[in-house]
Amino acid sequence: MPDPTAADSAGARPCVLHLISDERRGGAQNFARDLHRELRRRGQASALCALAPHPAVPPARPGAAASGVCTAGTAVPGTCGEGCPDTARLRAAAVLGPGRLRPGTLLGLRSAARAADVVLAHGSDTLAACALALAGTRTPFVYVSVGHPRYWTATRLRRLRGGALMHRAAAVTTLTDEAREVLEEQFGLPEGKVRVIPNSRAAESYPPADGRADRRAARQALGLPADVLLVAWIGAISPEKRLDLALDVLDRLPDVRMAVAGEGPLLEALARHPAAARAHFLGPLPDPAPLYRAADALLLTSDNEGVPGALIEAALAGVPAVATDVGWVREVVRDGATGALVAPGDPLALAEALAKVLACNRAGLGAAARAHALEHFELGAVVDDWQRLVAEVWAAGPAH
């Protein structure tokens, strides 16, 4: 069994396979891409695969890996362990199958994992896929939990299902000590199995707008009006994200426009909202960075969150945020210093807070948001923790 410290000092590191649910730019997917790139930059063999395609993402050319998916890059001699003899196999995996938990997809994952030493499963669908596909194999997996554990504990059925799946993982990561305590208590996970590693993003992926001309160019590229107050809303258009609340806020601010990036089951109904005429529905963006550069502020209206990646991304881009005070949102948004926090479900309070942010020194709030994010949520500060965890899991071998 390899020793992680000795292996690292000798130049050998485990080969990592990142697994995402699909190719869209959701929070879990964005983090997986950033971590994948940073590990490769550090000389560690890393690949990125999606369980299934996404309708909004153009398919890859026949015989080629999809953009940013399953691209392990050039292997650095001596960087893969014995469980990763053929990095090229990871390069060719691309999207693994037609659906997230289809039999063919699970077989594709099982095959791709043979070329890896450790799989990082980003998101709940990937947890189920790894638990099923990697059973009986020698490749351990780590479940990367980015949401609030309330999702897993809302009903008895969810607790039973979530616990059974998490026990199959070699380790589970979560975002805060409070979330770790909930997971350990609700699912009986043994001490040391749940690790706390903060949510983070690569700052280089979310550069701030370089002046007014850059902001206008970003708006033009997205088909957005140039000379208006523009608020960004990014997320799944699903009940818990409360786009309806965001549109109620917009209805109270007649001089403001809103750019909505996302898709979901409520889109058609909410497009008929009275304020929708001043909302620009962009669909799921292949890259949210241009929208951050285009926006004057970010609005988050969720009833339930963990540590939202969109808030970190916006802050790195120098964009102040107005957000509902749920989950651990206040770890990213400092009320009155980098934006504003409001109790959930109150459109009037949200509208007042947003109006105040838009009317005050937005540049100052944005600069403070960026400084806070660089100090607490920049990816480079936590990659050592990820490398250490991966090495420990590799050394311990498959979970039993």
Coordinates of C-alpha atoms in Angstrom, one line a residue:
M1 CA 0.0 0.0 0.0
P2 CA 1.6 3.4 -1.0
D3 CA 2.5 5.9 1.6
P4 CA 1.2 9.3 0.6
T5 CA 4.1 11.3 2.1
A6 CA 6.8 9.1 0.7
A7 CA 5.0 9.0 -2.7
D8 CA 4.7 12.7 -2.9
S9 CA 8.4 13.3 -2.0
A10 CA 9.4 10.8 -4.7
G11 CA 7.3 12.6 -7.3
A12 CA 4.6 10.0 -7.6
R13 CA 1.0 11.2 -7.0
P14 CA -2.3 9.4 -7.5
C15 CA -4.2 9.9 -10.7
V16 CA -7.6 11.7 -10.1
L17 CA -10.8 11.3 -12.0
H18 CA -13.3 14.1 -11.4
L19 CA -16.9 13.1 -12.1
I20 CA -19.7 15.6 -12.7
S21 CA -23.3 15.0 -13.5
D22 CA -23.4 16.7 -16.9
E23 CA -21.6 19.4 -18.9
R24 CA -23.5 22.4 -17.8
R25 CA -22.0 25.2 -15.6
G26 CA -23.5 24.5 -12.3
G27 CA -21.8 25.1 -8.9
A28 CA -20.5 21.5 -8.6
Q29 CA -19.4 21.5 -12.2
N30 CA -17.6 24.8 -12.0
F31 CA -15.7 23.8 -8.9
A32 CA -14.7 20.4 -10.4
R33 CA -13.3 22.2 -13.5
D34 CA -11.3 24.7 -11.5
L35 CA -9.9 22.0 -9.2
H36 CA -9.1 19.8 -12.2
R37 CA -7.1 22.6 -13.9
E38 CA -5.3 23.5 -10.7
L39 CA -4.2 19.9 -10.0
R40 CA -2.9 19.6 -13.6
R41 CA -1.0 22.8 -13.2
R42 CA 0.6 21.3 -10.1
G43 CA 1.8 18.3 -12.1
Q44 CA -0.8 15.9 -10.9
A45 CA -2.6 13.6 -13.4
S46 CA -6.2 14.6 -13.4
A47 CA -9.2 14.0 -15.7
L48 CA -12.7 15.2 -15.9
C49 CA -15.8 13.2 -17.0
A50 CA -19.5 13.8 -17.2
L51 CA -22.1 11.2 -16.5
A52 CA -24.4 12.4 -19.3
P53 CA -24.7 15.1 -21.9
H54 CA -26.7 18.2 -21.3
P55 CA -29.1 19.6 -24.0
A56 CA -27.6 23.1 -23.8
V57 CA -24.0 22.0 -24.4
P58 CA -23.0 21.2 -28.0
P59 CA -21.8 17.6 -28.4
A60 CA -18.2 16.8 -29.0
R61 CA -16.9 16.0 -32.4
P62 CA -17.0 12.2 -33.1
G63 CA -13.9 10.6 -31.6
A64 CA -12.9 13.7 -29.6
A65 CA -13.3 14.5 -26.0
A66 CA -15.9 17.1 -25.2
S67 CA -14.6 20.5 -24.3
G68 CA -13.2 20.4 -20.8
V69 CA -14.4 16.9 -20.2
C70 CA -12.2 13.9 -19.7
T71 CA -9.1 15.7 -20.7
A72 CA -6.3 14.3 -18.6
G73 CA -3.7 16.2 -20.5
T74 CA -0.1 15.1 -21.0
A75 CA 0.9 12.7 -18.3
V76 CA 3.9 13.8 -16.3
P77 CA 6.3 10.9 -16.0
G78 CA 6.1 9.3 -12.6
T79 CA 3.0 11.2 -11.5
C80 CA 0.5 8.3 -11.7
G81 CA 0.4 5.4 -9.2
E82 CA 0.1 1.7 -10.1
G83 CA -3.7 2.1 -10.5
C84 CA -3.3 4.6 -13.3
P85 CA -1.1 3.0 -16.0
D86 CA -3.0 4.4 -19.0
T87 CA -3.9 8.1 -18.8
A88 CA -4.9 8.1 -22.4
R89 CA -8.0 6.0 -21.5
L90 CA -9.2 8.8 -19.3
R91 CA -8.7 11.3 -22.2
A92 CA -11.0 9.3 -24.4
A93 CA -13.8 8.8 -21.9
A94 CA -15.7 12.1 -22.5
V95 CA -19.4 11.9 -21.7
L96 CA -19.9 8.5 -20.3
G97 CA -23.4 7.6 -21.4
P98 CA -26.9 8.8 -22.4
G99 CA -28.3 9.3 -18.9
R100 CA -26.9 9.8 -15.4
L101 CA -27.8 6.4 -14.0
R102 CA -28.4 4.4 -17.1
P103 CA -26.7 1.0 -17.2
G104 CA -24.4 2.0 -20.1
T105 CA -23.4 5.1 -18.2
L106 CA -22.5 3.1 -15.1
L107 CA -20.5 0.6 -17.2
G108 CA -18.7 3.6 -18.8
L109 CA -17.8 5.0 -15.4
R110 CA -16.6 1.6 -14.2
S111 CA -14.3 1.4 -17.2
A112 CA -13.0 4.9 -16.9
A113 CA -12.3 4.5 -13.2
R114 CA -9.9 1.6 -13.9
A115 CA -7.4 4.2 -15.2
A116 CA -7.7 6.3 -12.0
D117 CA -6.4 5.9 -8.4
V118 CA -9.2 8.0 -6.8
V119 CA -12.5 9.3 -8.1
L120 CA -13.9 12.6 -6.8
A121 CA -17.7 12.6 -7.2
H122 CA -19.0 16.2 -7.5
G123 CA -22.8 16.3 -6.7
S124 CA -25.5 14.0 -5.5
D125 CA -26.1 12.2 -8.8
T126 CA -22.4 11.3 -9.0
L127 CA -22.6 9.9 -5.5
A128 CA -25.2 7.4 -6.5
A129 CA -23.4 6.6 -9.7
C130 CA -20.1 5.9 -8.0
A131 CA -21.7 3.8 -5.2
L132 CA -23.3 1.6 -7.9
A133 CA -20.6 1.5 -10.6
L134 CA -17.5 1.2 -8.4
A135 CA -18.8 -1.6 -6.1
G136 CA -16.3 -4.4 -6.0
T137 CA -13.6 -2.4 -7.8
R138 CA -10.2 -1.3 -6.4
T139 CA -10.8 2.4 -7.1
P140 CA -12.0 4.4 -4.1
F141 CA -14.2 7.5 -4.4
V142 CA -14.7 10.7 -2.4
Y143 CA -18.1 12.3 -2.4
V144 CA -17.8 16.1 -2.7
S145 CA -20.9 17.6 -1.0
V146 CA -21.5 21.2 -1.9
G147 CA -25.1 21.7 -0.7
H148 CA -26.8 22.0 2.6
P149 CA -27.2 18.7 4.5
R150 CA -30.8 19.6 5.0
Y151 CA -31.4 18.2 1.5
W152 CA -30.3 14.8 2.7
T153 CA -32.2 14.9 6.0
A154 CA -35.6 16.3 5.0
T155 CA -37.3 13.0 4.9
R156 CA -36.7 9.5 6.3
L157 CA -36.3 8.1 2.8
R158 CA -33.7 10.6 1.9
R159 CA -31.8 9.9 5.2
L160 CA -31.8 6.2 4.5
R161 CA -30.8 6.6 0.8
G162 CA -28.1 9.2 1.6
G163 CA -26.6 7.3 4.4
A164 CA -26.4 4.1 2.4
L165 CA -24.6 5.9 -0.4
M166 CA -22.2 7.9 1.8
H167 CA -21.1 4.9 3.7
R168 CA -19.8 3.5 0.4
A169 CA -17.5 6.5 -0.1
A170 CA -14.0 6.3 1.2
A171 CA -14.4 9.9 2.4
V172 CA -17.0 12.7 2.3
T173 CA -16.1 16.4 2.1
T174 CA -18.4 19.2 3.2
L175 CA -18.1 23.0 3.4
T176 CA -18.4 23.8 7.1
D177 CA -17.9 22.3 10.6
E178 CA -21.7 22.6 11.2
A179 CA -22.4 20.6 8.0
R180 CA -19.9 17.9 9.1
E181 CA -21.7 17.6 12.5
V182 CA -25.0 17.1 10.7
L183 CA -23.7 14.5 8.4
E184 CA -22.0 12.5 11.2
E185 CA -25.1 12.7 13.4
Q186 CA -27.8 11.9 10.8
F187 CA -25.9 9.2 9.0
G188 CA -23.7 7.7 11.6
L189 CA -20.6 8.4 9.6
P190 CA -17.5 7.5 11.6
E191 CA -15.2 10.1 13.0
G192 CA -12.6 11.3 10.4
K193 CA -14.6 10.2 7.4
V194 CA -16.2 13.7 6.8
R195 CA -13.6 16.3 6.0
V196 CA -14.2 20.1 5.9
I197 CA -12.8 21.9 2.9
P198 CA -14.3 25.3 2.1
N199 CA -16.0 26.0 -1.2
S200 CA -13.6 27.8 -3.5
R201 CA -13.0 29.0 -7.1
A202 CA -10.0 29.9 -9.2
A203 CA -9.8 33.7 -9.3
E204 CA -8.4 33.6 -12.8
S205 CA -11.6 32.1 -14.1
Y206 CA -13.7 35.2 -12.9
P207 CA -11.8 38.4 -13.7
P208 CA -13.5 41.7 -12.9
A209 CA -14.6 44.0 -15.6
D210 CA -11.7 46.2 -16.7
G211 CA -13.6 49.5 -16.7
R212 CA -16.8 50.7 -18.3
A213 CA -15.8 49.7 -21.8
D214 CA -15.2 46.1 -20.8
R215 CA -18.6 46.0 -19.1
R216 CA -20.3 47.3 -22.2
A217 CA -18.6 44.8 -24.3
A218 CA -19.7 41.9 -22.1
R219 CA -23.3 43.2 -22.3
Q220 CA -23.1 43.4 -26.0
A221 CA -21.8 39.9 -26.3
L222 CA -24.7 38.6 -24.3
G223 CA -27.3 40.7 -26.1
L224 CA -28.0 42.9 -23.0
P225 CA -28.7 46.6 -22.9
A226 CA -25.6 48.8 -22.4
D227 CA -26.7 51.7 -20.3
V228 CA -29.1 50.4 -17.6
L229 CA -28.7 49.1 -14.1
L230 CA -28.3 45.4 -14.6
V231 CA -28.7 42.7 -11.9
A232 CA -27.7 39.1 -12.6
W233 CA -29.6 36.1 -11.3
I234 CA -27.9 32.7 -11.8
G235 CA -29.2 29.3 -10.9
A236 CA -31.6 26.5 -11.6
I237 CA -35.1 27.7 -12.2
S238 CA -36.6 25.4 -9.5
P239 CA -38.8 26.0 -6.5
E240 CA -36.0 26.4 -3.9
K241 CA -34.1 29.0 -5.9
R242 CA -37.1 31.4 -5.9
L243 CA -36.8 33.2 -9.2
D244 CA -40.4 34.2 -8.6
L245 CA -39.2 36.2 -5.6
A246 CA -36.5 37.8 -7.8
L247 CA -39.1 38.8 -10.3
D248 CA -41.2 40.3 -7.5
V249 CA -38.2 42.3 -6.5
L250 CA -37.7 43.5 -10.1
D251 CA -41.4 44.5 -10.2
R252 CA -40.6 47.0 -7.4
L253 CA -37.6 48.5 -9.2
P254 CA -38.8 49.9 -12.5
D255 CA -35.4 51.3 -13.5
V256 CA -33.6 48.0 -13.2
R257 CA -33.1 45.2 -15.7
M258 CA -32.4 41.6 -14.8
A259 CA -30.3 38.9 -16.7
V260 CA -31.4 35.4 -15.7
A261 CA -28.9 32.6 -16.4
G262 CA -30.3 29.1 -15.9
E263 CA -33.1 26.7 -16.8
G264 CA -35.6 24.6 -15.0
P265 CA -39.1 23.4 -14.7
L266 CA -40.6 26.8 -13.7
L267 CA -39.2 28.7 -16.6
E268 CA -42.3 28.8 -18.8
A269 CA -44.6 29.8 -15.9
L270 CA -42.2 32.5 -14.6
A271 CA -41.7 34.0 -18.1
R272 CA -45.3 35.2 -17.8
H273 CA -44.6 37.1 -14.6
P274 CA -45.5 40.9 -14.9
A275 CA -41.9 41.9 -14.5
A276 CA -40.5 39.4 -17.0
A277 CA -40.6 42.0 -19.7
R278 CA -37.6 43.6 -18.0
A279 CA -35.9 40.3 -17.6
H280 CA -33.5 38.8 -20.1
F281 CA -33.6 35.0 -20.1
L282 CA -30.2 33.8 -21.3
G283 CA -30.6 30.1 -20.6
P284 CA -27.7 28.1 -19.1
L285 CA -24.5 29.9 -20.0
P286 CA -21.5 27.9 -21.1
D287 CA -19.4 30.3 -18.9
P288 CA -20.9 32.7 -16.3
A289 CA -17.8 34.9 -16.2
P290 CA -19.0 37.3 -18.9
L291 CA -22.3 37.8 -17.1
Y292 CA -20.5 38.8 -13.9
R293 CA -18.5 41.3 -15.9
A294 CA -21.7 42.7 -17.4
A295 CA -23.6 43.0 -14.1
D296 CA -23.8 45.8 -11.5
A297 CA -24.9 43.4 -8.8
L298 CA -25.9 39.7 -8.2
L299 CA -29.2 38.8 -6.6
L300 CA -29.6 35.5 -4.8
T301 CA -33.2 34.7 -3.6
S302 CA -32.9 31.0 -2.5
D303 CA -34.8 29.5 0.4
N304 CA -32.0 26.9 0.8
E305 CA -28.3 27.0 0.1
G306 CA -24.9 25.8 1.4
V307 CA -22.1 28.1 0.5
P308 CA -23.2 29.1 -3.0
G309 CA -20.5 29.1 -5.7
A310 CA -22.2 31.8 -7.6
L311 CA -21.7 34.2 -4.7
I312 CA -18.0 33.3 -4.6
E313 CA -17.7 33.7 -8.4
A314 CA -19.4 37.1 -8.4
A315 CA -17.2 38.3 -5.5
L316 CA -14.0 37.3 -7.3
A317 CA -15.4 39.2 -10.3
G318 CA -15.8 42.3 -8.1
V319 CA -19.6 42.2 -8.1
P320 CA -21.5 43.0 -4.9
A321 CA -24.4 40.7 -3.9
V322 CA -27.8 41.0 -2.3
A323 CA -28.7 37.6 -0.9
T324 CA -31.1 35.8 1.4
D325 CA -29.6 34.9 4.7
V326 CA -29.8 31.1 4.4
G327 CA -27.4 28.3 4.9
W328 CA -23.9 29.7 5.2
V329 CA -24.4 32.6 2.7
R330 CA -23.2 35.0 5.3
E331 CA -19.7 33.5 5.1
V332 CA -19.4 34.9 1.6
V333 CA -21.6 38.1 1.8
R334 CA -20.7 40.5 4.6
D335 CA -23.8 42.5 5.2
G336 CA -23.1 46.2 4.6
A337 CA -19.4 45.6 3.6
T338 CA -19.6 43.5 0.4
G339 CA -23.3 43.5 -0.2
A340 CA -26.5 42.9 1.8
L341 CA -28.2 40.1 3.5
V342 CA -32.0 39.8 3.8
A343 CA -34.3 37.3 5.5
P344 CA -35.7 34.8 3.0
G345 CA -39.1 35.2 1.3
D346 CA -39.4 39.0 1.7
P347 CA -39.5 40.7 -1.7
L348 CA -39.9 44.2 -0.2
A349 CA -36.8 43.9 2.0
L350 CA -34.9 42.4 -0.9
A351 CA -35.9 45.3 -3.2
E352 CA -34.9 47.9 -0.6
A353 CA -31.5 46.3 -0.1
L354 CA -30.9 45.9 -3.8
A355 CA -31.9 49.5 -4.4
K356 CA -29.5 50.7 -1.7
V357 CA -26.6 48.6 -3.1
L358 CA -27.2 49.9 -6.7
A359 CA -27.4 53.5 -5.5
C360 CA -24.3 53.5 -3.3
N361 CA -20.6 52.9 -4.0
R362 CA -20.9 49.7 -6.1
A363 CA -17.2 49.8 -7.0
G364 CA -16.2 50.0 -3.3
L365 CA -18.5 47.1 -2.4
G366 CA -17.3 45.1 -5.3
A367 CA -13.6 45.7 -4.4
A368 CA -14.4 44.6 -0.8
A369 CA -16.2 41.5 -2.0
R370 CA -13.2 40.5 -4.2
A371 CA -10.7 41.1 -1.3
H372 CA -12.8 38.9 1.0
A373 CA -13.2 36.2 -1.6
L374 CA -9.5 36.2 -2.4
E375 CA -8.6 35.8 1.3
H376 CA -11.2 33.1 2.1
F377 CA -12.4 31.3 -1.0
E378 CA -9.6 31.4 -3.6
L379 CA -8.9 27.8 -4.8
G380 CA -5.1 28.0 -4.4
A381 CA -5.6 28.2 -0.6
V382 CA -7.3 24.9 -0.3
V383 CA -5.7 22.7 -3.1
D384 CA -3.1 21.4 -0.6
D385 CA -6.0 20.1 1.5
W386 CA -7.5 18.3 -1.6
Q387 CA -4.1 16.8 -2.6
R388 CA -3.6 15.6 1.0
L389 CA -7.0 14.0 1.1
V390 CA -6.6 12.3 -2.2
A391 CA -3.2 10.9 -1.2
E392 CA -4.6 9.6 2.1
V393 CA -7.6 7.9 0.3
W394 CA -5.2 6.4 -2.3
A395 CA -2.9 5.1 0.5
A396 CA -5.9 3.5 2.4
G397 CA -7.1 1.7 -0.7
P398 CA -10.8 0.9 -1.6
A399 CA -13.5 1.5 1.0
H400 CA -15.1 -1.7 2.3

